Amino acid sequence: NSGSTVKDVAEYLGVPIPEIIKKLMTLGEMATLTQTLADEAIQVIADEFDKEIEIVHAADDVDIEPTYDDAAEDLVERPPVVTIMGHVDHGKTSLLDAVRETEVTAGEAGGITQHIGAYQVHHNGKAITFLDTPGHQAFTAMRARGAKVTDIVVLVVAADDGVKPQTEEAIDHARAADVPIVVAVNKIDKEGADPTRVRTELTQRDLQPAEWGGEIEYVDVSAKTKQNLEDLLETIQVVADLEELKANPNVEASGHVIESKLDPGRGPVVTLLIDRGTLKIGDAVVAGADWGKVRALVDYKGDRVKEAHPGDPVEVLGFDGVPEAGEFFHVVESDKRARVLAAERANRLKTESIARRSGRKVSLEDVFT
Ligand code: GTP
Ligand code: MG
C-alpha cells in the first residue's frame, strides 16, 4: 500500500533489500531503507522481479482530501465562490472588472489595483467571492486535481453573438462539476443585441430560463454601461442561498491554492481560498509538496490582515515554494509536521517519476535489443 518503505517492499516481495535498492538505482533513484515508495514505483519493482502484487490503497493517503464532518451548530454561512466562463470576447474580463468596480467606494477613487487572482464584492451586506481566473483552463486544471473551488458558474454570452463553441464547453464543465449556472447575457447595449435569441439557443441546451418556467436565472447586463450589475449580484446571492453554503470557522484552516508565483522581492506568494476554518499569522501550512509558516496575510484589496475566513481569498507569504493551482492546503499542528508532510509528498512525486522514467527505459531497451 501507499505507506510502504523499501524495507516493507523487500519483505513483501521476498527479495533482498540490496537487490531492491540496486534496482531503484538502475532506474535512476538513490533510495534508502526507510524511504516510502509510491504505488507506481512499487508496481514497477514488482514487475522487474516478476512478482504478482495487488496494491491496496490506505485510507490515510496523504494526497486524498479529507472530508470533514462538522456538527450543524458549528456551521456558519460563508460567501459563495463564483467563476465567470464563456466564449472568447463575450466579455468575461470586462464583466469581472465592471463587477469589481461596483465595490469601489468614494475613498478608493483609483480603484482596486491589487491583483491576487480573486476578489470580493458586497451586496446586501454579504460578500461574494469572484475568482479572477476566467476561462476554462484554470477551472479544468483545478478540477483535474479534484479541487472543487467554485460554487456558481456565471456563463457570459454576448447578446449580439449568441451561443458559441466555448459557451457549450463552459456548460459541459459546469455540469461535470455539478455547479449551478447563472447566465449573464452581456453586451445588451450593442446594436443587434438579441437577449431573447440567447435564451432560445440556451433552452435548446437545457438551460430553460426561470422566466419561461425553467430553473435557470438569466440577467441581461452590459459590462460597458454597467447596466444591471446589481441584479446580477442579487441573482448570484439568491442561487447561493439555495446552495446553503456553510463552513465551520472555528477549526484549523484548509482549502485550495488559487495561484502562486515567485515574487523577486517577497519570495513565494501563494493565493489561497479558505474552504473551512480560520487561517492566522504564524500557522504552519502544507500545500502539496510545499510548506510554510504564515508570515503575512494580504487581502484582495492589498491590506494586511491577521486572519482569513471561509470563502475568503488571501495572499500568503511564508511558503518555501510555489504549490500548483488547485492543490489542497491545510494547517497542521507544527512547522515540523508541515515540513515532514511536504517532504513525504515530494518523495511520492519523485518516486512516481521513477515509474514513468522506467517506462521509457523499457521502450529504449526494446529499441536497442
Ligand atoms: P477573452 O479573455 O479573450 O476570452 O475575452 P473576454 O471574454 O474576456 O472579453 P473581453 O472582456 O476582453 O471583451 C471583449 C470585447 O468586448 C472588448 O472589446 C470589450 O470592450 C467588449 N465588451 C465587453 N463587454 C461589453 C459590453 O457589455 N458592451 C459592449 N459594447 N462591449 C463590450
Ligand atoms: Mg478575458
mmCIF file with all atom_site columns, N, CA and C in Angstrom, residues 145-209:
data_model
loop_
_atom_site.group_PDB
_atom_site.id
_atom_site.type_symbol
_atom_site.label_atom_id
_atom_site.label_alt_id
_atom_site.label_comp_id
_atom_site.label_asym_id
_atom_site.label_entity_id
_atom_site.label_seq_id
_atom_site.pdbx_PDB_ins_code
_atom_site.Cartn_x
_atom_site.Cartn_y
_atom_site.Cartn_z
_atom_site.occupancy
_atom_site.B_iso_or_equiv
_atom_site.pdbx_formal_charge
_atom_site.auth_seq_id
_atom_site.auth_comp_id
_atom_site.auth_asym_id
_atom_site.auth_atom_id
_atom_site.pdbx_PDB_model_num
ATOM 1   N N  . ARG A 1 145 ? -7.370  18.213 -10.532 1.00 0.00 ? 145 ARG A N  1
ATOM 2   C CA . ARG A 1 145 ? -6.734  17.909 -9.250  1.00 0.00 ? 145 ARG A CA 1
ATOM 3   C C  . ARG A 1 145 ? -7.769  17.564 -8.194  1.00 0.00 ? 145 ARG A C  1
ATOM 4   N N  . GLY A 1 146 ? -9.006  17.467 -8.625  1.00 0.00 ? 146 GLY A N  1
ATOM 5   C CA . GLY A 1 146 ? -10.053 17.077 -7.686  1.00 0.00 ? 146 GLY A CA 1
ATOM 6   C C  . GLY A 1 146 ? -10.523 18.220 -6.814  1.00 0.00 ? 146 GLY A C  1
ATOM 7   N N  . ALA A 1 147 ? -10.133 19.428 -7.178  1.00 0.00 ? 147 ALA A N  1
ATOM 8   C CA . ALA A 1 147 ? -10.486 20.568 -6.351  1.00 0.00 ? 147 ALA A CA 1
ATOM 9   C C  . ALA A 1 147 ? -11.828 21.134 -6.780  1.00 0.00 ? 147 ALA A C  1
ATOM 10  N N  . LYS A 1 148 ? -12.730 21.244 -5.834  1.00 0.00 ? 148 LYS A N  1
ATOM 11  C CA . LYS A 1 148 ? -13.992 21.902 -6.151  1.00 0.00 ? 148 LYS A CA 1
ATOM 12  C C  . LYS A 1 148 ? -13.944 23.263 -5.480  1.00 0.00 ? 148 LYS A C  1
ATOM 13  N N  . VAL A 1 149 ? -13.562 24.256 -6.257  1.00 0.00 ? 149 VAL A N  1
ATOM 14  C CA . VAL A 1 149 ? -13.372 25.572 -5.661  1.00 0.00 ? 149 VAL A CA 1
ATOM 15  C C  . VAL A 1 149 ? -14.495 26.528 -6.014  1.00 0.00 ? 149 VAL A C  1
ATOM 16  N N  . THR A 1 150 ? -15.322 26.160 -6.981  1.00 0.00 ? 150 THR A N  1
ATOM 17  C CA . THR A 1 150 ? -16.371 27.078 -7.424  1.00 0.00 ? 150 THR A CA 1
ATOM 18  C C  . THR A 1 150 ? -17.749 26.608 -6.987  1.00 0.00 ? 150 THR A C  1
ATOM 19  N N  . ASP A 1 151 ? -18.539 27.543 -6.484  1.00 0.00 ? 151 ASP A N  1
ATOM 20  C CA . ASP A 1 151 ? -19.910 27.200 -6.092  1.00 0.00 ? 151 ASP A CA 1
ATOM 21  C C  . ASP A 1 151 ? -20.905 27.519 -7.198  1.00 0.00 ? 151 ASP A C  1
ATOM 22  N N  . ILE A 1 152 ? -20.602 28.558 -7.967  1.00 0.00 ? 152 ILE A N  1
ATOM 23  C CA . ILE A 1 152 ? -21.525 29.013 -9.003  1.00 0.00 ? 152 ILE A CA 1
ATOM 24  C C  . ILE A 1 152 ? -20.715 29.417 -10.241 1.00 0.00 ? 152 ILE A C  1
ATOM 25  N N  . VAL A 1 153 ? -21.190 29.027 -11.424 1.00 0.00 ? 153 VAL A N  1
ATOM 26  C CA . VAL A 1 153 ? -20.586 29.490 -12.669 1.00 0.00 ? 153 VAL A CA 1
ATOM 27  C C  . VAL A 1 153 ? -21.489 30.566 -13.272 1.00 0.00 ? 153 VAL A C  1
ATOM 28  N N  . VAL A 1 154 ? -20.896 31.728 -13.574 1.00 0.00 ? 154 VAL A N  1
ATOM 29  C CA . VAL A 1 154 ? -21.628 32.729 -14.342 1.00 0.00 ? 154 VAL A CA 1
ATOM 30  C C  . VAL A 1 154 ? -21.228 32.534 -15.796 1.00 0.00 ? 154 VAL A C  1
ATOM 31  N N  . LEU A 1 155 ? -22.204 32.145 -16.598 1.00 0.00 ? 155 LEU A N  1
ATOM 32  C CA . LEU A 1 155 ? -21.959 31.890 -18.012 1.00 0.00 ? 155 LEU A CA 1
ATOM 33  C C  . LEU A 1 155 ? -22.248 33.176 -18.786 1.00 0.00 ? 155 LEU A C  1
ATOM 34  N N  . VAL A 1 156 ? -21.192 33.755 -19.359 1.00 0.00 ? 156 VAL A N  1
ATOM 35  C CA . VAL A 1 156 ? -21.349 35.004 -20.103 1.00 0.00 ? 156 VAL A CA 1
ATOM 36  C C  . VAL A 1 156 ? -21.600 34.689 -21.576 1.00 0.00 ? 156 VAL A C  1
ATOM 37  N N  . VAL A 1 157 ? -22.695 35.225 -22.094 1.00 0.00 ? 157 VAL A N  1
ATOM 38  C CA . VAL A 1 157 ? -22.995 35.047 -23.517 1.00 0.00 ? 157 VAL A CA 1
ATOM 39  C C  . VAL A 1 157 ? -23.289 36.422 -24.106 1.00 0.00 ? 157 VAL A C  1
ATOM 40  N N  . ALA A 1 158 ? -22.551 36.795 -25.149 1.00 0.00 ? 158 ALA A N  1
ATOM 41  C CA . ALA A 1 158 ? -22.758 38.104 -25.761 1.00 0.00 ? 158 ALA A CA 1
ATOM 42  C C  . ALA A 1 158 ? -24.085 38.098 -26.525 1.00 0.00 ? 158 ALA A C  1
ATOM 43  N N  . ALA A 1 159 ? -24.901 39.106 -26.238 1.00 0.00 ? 159 ALA A N  1
ATOM 44  C CA . ALA A 1 159 ? -26.251 39.169 -26.809 1.00 0.00 ? 159 ALA A CA 1
ATOM 45  C C  . ALA A 1 159 ? -26.220 39.371 -28.318 1.00 0.00 ? 159 ALA A C  1
ATOM 46  N N  . ASP A 1 160 ? -25.102 39.878 -28.850 1.00 0.00 ? 160 ASP A N  1
ATOM 47  C CA . ASP A 1 160 ? -25.026 40.099 -30.299 1.00 0.00 ? 160 ASP A CA 1
ATOM 48  C C  . ASP A 1 160 ? -24.358 38.926 -31.019 1.00 0.00 ? 160 ASP A C  1
ATOM 49  N N  . ASP A 1 161 ? -24.004 37.898 -30.274 1.00 0.00 ? 161 ASP A N  1
ATOM 50  C CA . ASP A 1 161 ? -23.255 36.793 -30.885 1.00 0.00 ? 161 ASP A CA 1
ATOM 51  C C  . ASP A 1 161 ? -23.880 35.425 -30.598 1.00 0.00 ? 161 ASP A C  1
ATOM 52  N N  . GLY A 1 162 ? -24.497 35.302 -29.458 1.00 0.00 ? 162 GLY A N  1
ATOM 53  C CA . GLY A 1 162 ? -25.188 34.054 -29.126 1.00 0.00 ? 162 GLY A CA 1
ATOM 54  C C  . GLY A 1 162 ? -24.271 32.924 -28.688 1.00 0.00 ? 162 GLY A C  1
ATOM 55  N N  . VAL A 1 163 ? -24.837 31.727 -28.664 1.00 0.00 ? 163 VAL A N  1
ATOM 56  C CA . VAL A 1 163 ? -24.113 30.549 -28.172 1.00 0.00 ? 163 VAL A CA 1
ATOM 57  C C  . VAL A 1 163 ? -23.045 30.116 -29.164 1.00 0.00 ? 163 VAL A C  1
ATOM 58  N N  . LYS A 1 164 ? -21.823 29.933 -28.664 1.00 0.00 ? 164 LYS A N  1
ATOM 59  C CA . LYS A 1 164 ? -20.671 29.572 -29.488 1.00 0.00 ? 164 LYS A CA 1
ATOM 60  C C  . LYS A 1 164 ? -19.983 28.346 -28.874 1.00 0.00 ? 164 LYS A C  1
ATOM 61  N N  . PRO A 1 165 ? -19.009 27.753 -29.591 1.00 0.00 ? 165 PRO A N  1
ATOM 62  C CA . PRO A 1 165 ? -18.398 26.515 -29.088 1.00 0.00 ? 165 PRO A CA 1
ATOM 63  C C  . PRO A 1 165 ? -17.939 26.564 -27.631 1.00 0.00 ? 165 PRO A C  1
ATOM 64  N N  . GLN A 1 166 ? -17.258 27.663 -27.248 1.00 0.00 ? 166 GLN A N  1
ATOM 65  C CA . GLN A 1 166 ? -16.765 27.702 -25.867 1.00 0.00 ? 166 GLN A CA 1
ATOM 66  C C  . GLN A 1 166 ? -17.882 27.950 -24.851 1.00 0.00 ? 166 GLN A C  1
ATOM 67  N N  . THR A 1 167 ? -19.017 28.461 -25.342 1.00 0.00 ? 167 THR A N  1
ATOM 68  C CA . THR A 1 167 ? -20.183 28.560 -24.461 1.00 0.00 ? 167 THR A CA 1
ATOM 69  C C  . THR A 1 167 ? -20.621 27.145 -24.106 1.00 0.00 ? 167 THR A C  1
ATOM 70  N N  . GLU A 1 168 ? -20.650 26.299 -25.115 1.00 0.00 ? 168 GLU A N  1
ATOM 71  C CA . GLU A 1 168 ? -21.069 24.914 -24.899 1.00 0.00 ? 168 GLU A CA 1
ATOM 72  C C  . GLU A 1 168 ? -20.090 24.172 -23.998 1.00 0.00 ? 168 GLU A C  1
ATOM 73  N N  . GLU A 1 169 ? -18.784 24.426 -24.243 1.00 0.00 ? 169 GLU A N  1
ATOM 74  C CA . GLU A 1 169 ? -17.758 23.803 -23.392 1.00 0.00 ? 169 GLU A CA 1
ATOM 75  C C  . GLU A 1 169 ? -17.948 24.209 -21.933 1.00 0.00 ? 169 GLU A C  1
ATOM 76  N N  . ALA A 1 170 ? -18.209 25.496 -21.744 1.00 0.00 ? 170 ALA A N  1
ATOM 77  C CA . ALA A 1 170 ? -18.381 26.001 -20.376 1.00 0.00 ? 170 ALA A CA 1
ATOM 78  C C  . ALA A 1 170 ? -19.568 25.307 -19.713 1.00 0.00 ? 170 ALA A C  1
ATOM 79  N N  . ILE A 1 171 ? -20.637 25.120 -20.463 1.00 0.00 ? 171 ILE A N  1
ATOM 80  C CA . ILE A 1 171 ? -21.818 24.424 -19.920 1.00 0.00 ? 171 ILE A CA 1
ATOM 81  C C  . ILE A 1 171 ? -21.425 23.008 -19.511 1.00 0.00 ? 171 ILE A C  1
ATOM 82  N N  . ASP A 1 172 ? -20.663 22.340 -20.379 1.00 0.00 ? 172 ASP A N  1
ATOM 83  C CA . ASP A 1 172 ? -20.219 20.970 -20.080 1.00 0.00 ? 172 ASP A CA 1
ATOM 84  C C  . ASP A 1 172 ? -19.381 20.926 -18.802 1.00 0.00 ? 172 ASP A C  1
ATOM 85  N N  . HIS A 1 173 ? -18.457 21.886 -18.671 1.00 0.00 ? 173 HIS A N  1
ATOM 86  C CA . HIS A 1 173 ? -17.603 21.923 -17.479 1.00 0.00 ? 173 HIS A CA 1
ATOM 87  C C  . HIS A 1 173 ? -18.428 22.137 -16.216 1.00 0.00 ? 173 HIS A C  1
ATOM 88  N N  . ALA A 1 174 ? -19.354 23.081 -16.298 1.00 0.00 ? 174 ALA A N  1
ATOM 89  C CA . ALA A 1 174 ? -20.171 23.384 -15.118 1.00 0.00 ? 174 ALA A CA 1
ATOM 90  C C  . ALA A 1 174 ? -21.005 22.169 -14.734 1.00 0.00 ? 174 ALA A C  1
ATOM 91  N N  . ARG A 1 175 ? -21.521 21.478 -15.751 1.00 0.00 ? 175 ARG A N  1
ATOM 92  C CA . ARG A 1 175 ? -22.350 20.290 -15.466 1.00 0.00 ? 175 ARG A CA 1
ATOM 93  C C  . ARG A 1 175 ? -21.514 19.161 -14.891 1.00 0.00 ? 175 ARG A C  1
ATOM 94  N N  . ALA A 1 176 ? -20.312 18.969 -15.476 1.00 0.00 ? 176 ALA A N  1
ATOM 95  C CA . ALA A 1 176 ? -19.436 17.896 -14.984 1.00 0.00 ? 176 ALA A CA 1
ATOM 96  C C  . ALA A 1 176 ? -19.071 18.153 -13.525 1.00 0.00 ? 176 ALA A C  1
ATOM 97  N N  . ALA A 1 177 ? -18.928 19.418 -13.176 1.00 0.00 ? 177 ALA A N  1
ATOM 98  C CA . ALA A 1 177 ? -18.552 19.764 -11.808 1.00 0.00 ? 177 ALA A CA 1
ATOM 99  C C  . ALA A 1 177 ? -19.774 19.878 -10.905 1.00 0.00 ? 177 ALA A C  1
ATOM 100 N N  . ASP A 1 178 ? -20.959 19.745 -11.496 1.00 0.00 ? 178 ASP A N  1
ATOM 101 C CA . ASP A 1 178 ? -22.204 19.823 -10.744 1.00 0.00 ? 178 ASP A CA 1
ATOM 102 C C  . ASP A 1 178 ? -22.359 21.175 -10.039 1.00 0.00 ? 178 ASP A C  1
ATOM 103 N N  . VAL A 1 179 ? -22.054 22.224 -10.793 1.00 0.00 ? 179 VAL A N  1
ATOM 104 C CA . VAL A 1 179 ? -22.108 23.581 -10.257 1.00 0.00 ? 179 VAL A CA 1
ATOM 105 C C  . VAL A 1 179 ? -23.266 24.326 -10.931 1.00 0.00 ? 179 VAL A C  1
ATOM 106 N N  . PRO A 1 180 ? -24.115 25.004 -10.153 1.00 0.00 ? 180 PRO A N  1
ATOM 107 C CA . PRO A 1 180 ? -25.226 25.734 -10.775 1.00 0.00 ? 180 PRO A CA 1
ATOM 108 C C  . PRO A 1 180 ? -24.739 26.872 -11.676 1.00 0.00 ? 180 PRO A C  1
ATOM 109 N N  . ILE A 1 181 ? -25.532 27.137 -12.725 1.00 0.00 ? 181 ILE A N  1
ATOM 110 C CA . ILE A 1 181 ? -25.180 28.161 -13.710 1.00 0.00 ? 181 ILE A CA 1
ATOM 111 C C  . ILE A 1 181 ? -26.133 29.347 -13.586 1.00 0.00 ? 181 ILE A C  1
ATOM 112 N N  . VAL A 1 182 ? -25.547 30.551 -13.617 1.00 0.00 ? 182 VAL A N  1
ATOM 113 C CA . VAL A 1 182 ? -26.329 31.775 -13.786 1.00 0.00 ? 182 VAL A CA 1
ATOM 114 C C  . VAL A 1 182 ? -25.905 32.347 -15.129 1.00 0.00 ? 182 VAL A C  1
ATOM 115 N N  . VAL A 1 183 ? -26.853 32.681 -15.993 1.00 0.00 ? 183 VAL A N  1
ATOM 116 C CA . VAL A 1 183 ? -26.484 33.202 -17.310 1.00 0.00 ? 183 VAL A CA 1
ATOM 117 C C  . VAL A 1 183 ? -26.472 34.730 -17.278 1.00 0.00 ? 183 VAL A C  1
ATOM 118 N N  . ALA A 1 184 ? -25.334 35.309 -17.672 1.00 0.00 ? 184 ALA A N  1
ATOM 119 C CA . ALA A 1 184 ? -25.245 36.760 -17.838 1.00 0.00 ? 184 ALA A CA 1
ATOM 120 C C  . ALA A 1 184 ? -25.252 37.035 -19.337 1.00 0.00 ? 184 ALA A C  1
ATOM 121 N N  . VAL A 1 185 ? -26.353 37.582 -19.822 1.00 0.00 ? 185 VAL A N  1
ATOM 122 C CA . VAL A 1 185 ? -26.437 37.938 -21.238 1.00 0.00 ? 185 VAL A CA 1
ATOM 123 C C  . VAL A 1 185 ? -25.813 39.324 -21.357 1.00 0.00 ? 185 VAL A C  1
ATOM 124 N N  . ASN A 1 186 ? -24.605 39.372 -21.905 1.00 0.00 ? 186 ASN A N  1
ATOM 125 C CA . ASN A 1 186 ? -23.801 40.605 -21.892 1.00 0.00 ? 186 ASN A CA 1
ATOM 126 C C  . ASN A 1 186 ? -23.945 41.392 -23.204 1.00 0.00 ? 186 ASN A C  1
ATOM 127 N N  . LYS A 1 187 ? -23.446 42.595 -23.173 1.00 0.00 ? 187 LYS A N  1
ATOM 128 C CA . LYS A 1 187 ? -23.417 43.500 -24.334 1.00 0.00 ? 187 LYS A CA 1
ATOM 129 C C  . LYS A 1 187 ? -24.809 43.879 -24.819 1.00 0.00 ? 187 LYS A C  1
ATOM 130 N N  . ILE A 1 188 ? -25.755 44.015 -23.867 1.00 0.00 ? 188 ILE A N  1
ATOM 131 C CA . ILE A 1 188 ? -27.117 44.365 -24.296 1.00 0.00 ? 188 ILE A CA 1
ATOM 132 C C  . ILE A 1 188 ? -27.202 45.811 -24.782 1.00 0.00 ? 188 ILE A C  1
ATOM 133 N N  . ASP A 1 189 ? -26.122 46.570 -24.570 1.00 0.00 ? 189 ASP A N  1
ATOM 134 C CA . ASP A 1 189 ? -26.084 47.953 -25.070 1.00 0.00 ? 189 ASP A CA 1
ATOM 135 C C  . ASP A 1 189 ? -25.840 47.990 -26.578 1.00 0.00 ? 189 ASP A C  1
ATOM 136 N N  . LYS A 1 190 ? -25.370 46.885 -27.114 1.00 0.00 ? 190 LYS A N  1
ATOM 137 C CA . LYS A 1 190 ? -24.939 46.907 -28.523 1.00 0.00 ? 190 LYS A CA 1
ATOM 138 C C  . LYS A 1 190 ? -26.096 46.831 -29.507 1.00 0.00 ? 190 LYS A C  1
ATOM 139 N N  . GLU A 1 191 ? -25.868 47.457 -30.604 1.00 0.00 ? 191 GLU A N  1
ATOM 140 C CA . GLU A 1 191 ? -26.790 47.346 -31.719 1.00 0.00 ? 191 GLU A CA 1
ATOM 141 C C  . GLU A 1 191 ? -26.834 45.873 -32.147 1.00 0.00 ? 191 GLU A C  1
ATOM 142 N N  . GLY A 1 192 ? -28.013 45.387 -32.401 1.00 0.00 ? 192 GLY A N  1
ATOM 143 C CA . GLY A 1 192 ? -28.121 43.990 -32.834 1.00 0.00 ? 192 GLY A CA 1
ATOM 144 C C  . GLY A 1 192 ? -28.164 43.004 -31.685 1.00 0.00 ? 192 GLY A C  1
ATOM 145 N N  . ALA A 1 193 ? -28.153 43.547 -30.435 1.00 0.00 ? 193 ALA A N  1
ATOM 146 C CA . ALA A 1 193 ? -28.238 42.647 -29.277 1.00 0.00 ? 193 ALA A CA 1
ATOM 147 C C  . ALA A 1 193 ? -29.607 41.982 -29.251 1.00 0.00 ? 193 ALA A C  1
ATOM 148 N N  . ASP A 1 194 ? -29.614 40.693 -29.042 1.00 0.00 ? 194 ASP A N  1
ATOM 149 C CA . ASP A 1 194 ? -30.876 39.947 -29.040 1.00 0.00 ? 194 ASP A CA 1
ATOM 150 C C  . ASP A 1 194 ? -30.900 38.949 -27.874 1.00 0.00 ? 194 ASP A C  1
ATOM 151 N N  . PRO A 1 195 ? -31.200 39.463 -26.671 1.00 0.00 ? 195 PRO A N  1
ATOM 152 C CA . PRO A 1 195 ? -31.173 38.607 -25.477 1.00 0.00 ? 195 PRO A CA 1
ATOM 153 C C  . PRO A 1 195 ? -32.165 37.443 -25.557 1.00 0.00 ? 195 PRO A C  1
ATOM 154 N N  . THR A 1 196 ? -33.243 37.632 -26.288 1.00 0.00 ? 196 THR A N  1
ATOM 155 C CA . THR A 1 196 ? -34.235 36.551 -26.406 1.00 0.00 ? 196 THR A CA 1
ATOM 156 C C  . THR A 1 196 ? -33.655 35.382 -27.196 1.00 0.00 ? 196 THR A C  1
ATOM 157 N N  . ARG A 1 197 ? -32.876 35.719 -28.232 1.00 0.00 ? 197 ARG A N  1
ATOM 158 C CA . ARG A 1 197 ? -32.267 34.664 -29.029 1.00 0.00 ? 197 ARG A CA 1
ATOM 159 C C  . ARG A 1 197 ? -31.310 33.821 -28.171 1.00 0.00 ? 197 ARG A C  1
ATOM 160 N N  . VAL A 1 198 ? -30.567 34.506 -27.278 1.00 0.00 ? 198 VAL A N  1
ATOM 161 C CA . VAL A 1 198 ? -29.651 33.787 -26.379 1.00 0.00 ? 198 VAL A CA 1
ATOM 162 C C  . VAL A 1 198 ? -30.449 32.801 -25.533 1.00 0.00 ? 198 VAL A C  1
ATOM 163 N N  . ARG A 1 199 ? -31.597 33.257 -25.021 1.00 0.00 ? 199 ARG A N  1
ATOM 164 C CA . ARG A 1 199 ? -32.445 32.370 -24.199 1.00 0.00 ? 199 ARG A CA 1
ATOM 165 C C  . ARG A 1 199 ? -32.929 31.175 -25.014 1.00 0.00 ? 199 ARG A C  1
ATOM 166 N N  . THR A 1 200 ? -33.332 31.442 -26.247 1.00 0.00 ? 200 THR A N  1
ATOM 167 C CA . THR A 1 200 ? -33.833 30.356 -27.108 1.00 0.00 ? 200 THR A CA 1
ATOM 168 C C  . THR A 1 200 ? -32.725 29.341 -27.373 1.00 0.00 ? 200 THR A C  1
ATOM 169 N N  . GLU A 1 201 ? -31.540 29.862 -27.700 1.00 0.00 ? 201 GLU A N  1
ATOM 170 C CA . GLU A 1 201 ? -30.426 28.956 -28.007 1.00 0.00 ? 201 GLU A CA 1
ATOM 171 C C  . GLU A 1 201 ? -30.021 28.112 -26.794 1.00 0.00 ? 201 GLU A C  1
ATOM 172 N N  . LEU A 1 202 ? -30.036 28.768 -25.627 1.00 0.00 ? 202 LEU A N  1
ATOM 173 C CA . LEU A 1 202 ? -29.630 28.030 -24.420 1.00 0.00 ? 202 LEU A CA 1
ATOM 174 C C  . LEU A 1 202 ? -30.725 27.080 -23.941 1.00 0.00 ? 202 LEU A C  1
ATOM 175 N N  . THR A 1 203 ? -31.968 27.387 -24.277 1.00 0.00 ? 203 THR A N  1
ATOM 176 C CA . THR A 1 203 ? -33.060 26.467 -23.939 1.00 0.00 ? 203 THR A CA 1
ATOM 177 C C  . THR A 1 203 ? -32.853 25.144 -24.672 1.00 0.00 ? 203 THR A C  1
ATOM 178 N N  . GLN A 1 204 ? -32.320 25.256 -25.899 1.00 0.00 ? 204 GLN A N  1
ATOM 179 C CA . GLN A 1 204 ? -32.014 24.033 -26.655 1.00 0.00 ? 204 GLN A CA 1
ATOM 180 C C  . GLN A 1 204 ? -30.893 23.225 -26.000 1.00 0.00 ? 204 GLN A C  1
ATOM 181 N N  . ARG A 1 205 ? -30.114 23.874 -25.113 1.00 0.00 ? 205 ARG A N  1
ATOM 182 C CA . ARG A 1 205 ? -29.074 23.157 -24.356 1.00 0.00 ? 205 ARG A CA 1
ATOM 183 C C  . ARG A 1 205 ? -29.549 22.889 -22.939 1.00 0.00 ? 205 ARG A C  1
ATOM 184 N N  . ASP A 1 206 ? -30.852 22.858 -22.761 1.00 0.00 ? 206 ASP A N  1
ATOM 185 C CA . ASP A 1 206 ? -31.441 22.508 -21.462 1.00 0.00 ? 206 ASP A CA 1
ATOM 186 C C  . ASP A 1 206 ? -31.191 23.522 -20.360 1.00 0.00 ? 206 ASP A C  1
ATOM 187 N N  . LEU A 1 207 ? -31.017 24.782 -20.740 1.00 0.00 ? 207 LEU A N  1
ATOM 188 C CA . LEU A 1 207 ? -30.903 25.828 -19.720 1.00 0.00 ? 207 LEU A CA 1
ATOM 189 C C  . LEU A 1 207 ? -32.143 26.715 -19.822 1.00 0.00 ? 207 LEU A C  1
ATOM 190 N N  . GLN A 1 208 ? -33.296 26.160 -19.434 1.00 0.00 ? 208 GLN A N  1
ATOM 191 C CA . GLN A 1 208 ? -34.563 26.885 -19.552 1.00 0.00 ? 208 GLN A CA 1
ATOM 192 C C  . GLN A 1 208 ? -34.603 28.053 -18.575 1.00 0.00 ? 208 GLN A C  1
ATOM 193 N N  . PRO A 1 209 ? -34.854 29.259 -19.085 1.00 0.00 ? 209 PRO A N  1
ATOM 194 C CA . PRO A 1 209 ? -34.923 30.429 -18.205 1.00 0.00 ? 209 PRO A CA 1
ATOM 195 C C  . PRO A 1 209 ? -36.060 30.316 -17.185 1.00 0.00 ? 209 PRO A C  1
#
